[in-house]
XYZ file of C-alpha atoms in Angstrom:
88
model
C -0.138 0.066 -0.049
C 1.084 3.626 -0.540
C 0.560 6.192 1.760
C -1.962 9.213 1.161
C -0.912 12.356 0.849
C -0.518 14.206 3.859
C -2.865 17.685 4.617
C -0.688 20.578 4.285
C -0.604 22.039 8.422
C -1.924 18.701 9.893
C 0.425 16.379 12.270
C -2.191 13.711 12.586
C -3.035 11.810 9.416
C -6.374 12.242 8.883
C -7.210 8.970 7.728
C -6.186 6.963 11.145
C -9.301 9.673 11.636
C -10.944 8.661 9.481
C -11.005 4.601 10.393
C -11.334 5.640 13.812
C -14.455 7.111 12.537
C -15.281 4.531 10.905
C -15.509 2.089 13.487
C -18.633 3.181 14.606
C -21.286 0.189 13.608
C -23.600 2.868 12.352
C -21.799 5.338 10.475
C -20.883 3.582 6.969
C -18.821 6.100 4.982
C -16.329 8.811 5.678
C -15.631 11.864 3.800
C -11.851 13.342 2.962
C -13.081 16.117 4.225
C -15.356 15.689 7.017
C -12.036 13.245 8.036
C -9.517 16.401 7.819
C -12.594 18.811 9.680
C -12.650 16.330 12.583
C -8.917 16.171 12.636
C -7.614 19.615 12.814
C -9.969 20.085 16.345
C -8.663 17.277 17.608
C -5.160 18.341 17.069
C -7.451 22.043 18.465
C -8.126 20.066 21.226
C -4.784 18.729 21.713
C -3.111 21.543 21.343
C -5.805 23.686 24.157
C -5.396 20.477 26.842
C -1.407 20.970 26.993
C -0.778 23.828 26.564
C -3.179 25.055 30.065
C -1.062 21.441 31.415
C 1.667 23.022 30.746
C 0.867 26.100 32.881
C -0.057 23.711 35.281
C 2.979 22.433 35.541
C 5.056 25.514 35.092
C 3.016 26.905 38.566
C 4.363 24.418 40.034
C 7.524 24.255 39.335
C 7.909 22.049 36.436
C 8.736 21.356 32.415
C 7.476 18.843 33.126
C 3.142 17.379 31.639
C 1.433 15.043 34.824
C -0.919 13.556 34.943
C -2.234 15.633 38.124
C -1.752 19.079 35.797
C -4.568 17.274 33.173
C -6.763 16.326 35.268
C -6.620 19.779 36.731
C -7.107 21.459 33.816
C -10.231 19.323 32.716
C -11.643 19.865 36.910
C -11.350 23.639 36.348
C -12.651 23.989 32.554
C -16.340 22.860 32.270
C -16.113 22.281 28.565
C -14.144 19.547 29.117
C -16.668 17.272 31.848
C -16.920 15.161 29.347
C -14.138 13.683 30.992
C -15.259 13.197 33.867
C -14.260 9.434 33.703
C -11.454 9.463 32.107
C -9.780 12.143 34.295
C -12.184 12.054 37.538
């Protein structure tokens, strides 16, 4: 198999996101454009979570992000309440 061309500006391969989206048995087809947008959203999400977690680590005098830094971001950000079961 040949590798799919990377989409400029994306770090996560959109085909991986597409494959994950298709794990849902109710999803038969995912257009490339939809997978690209979902991939971009995932990258923005991870970037925001990492930046805020890093700020928590810096406040604690560290450069390394730990679980508790990420958990604190989740606990203090209402938009991340969907992660409650993952990051109690």
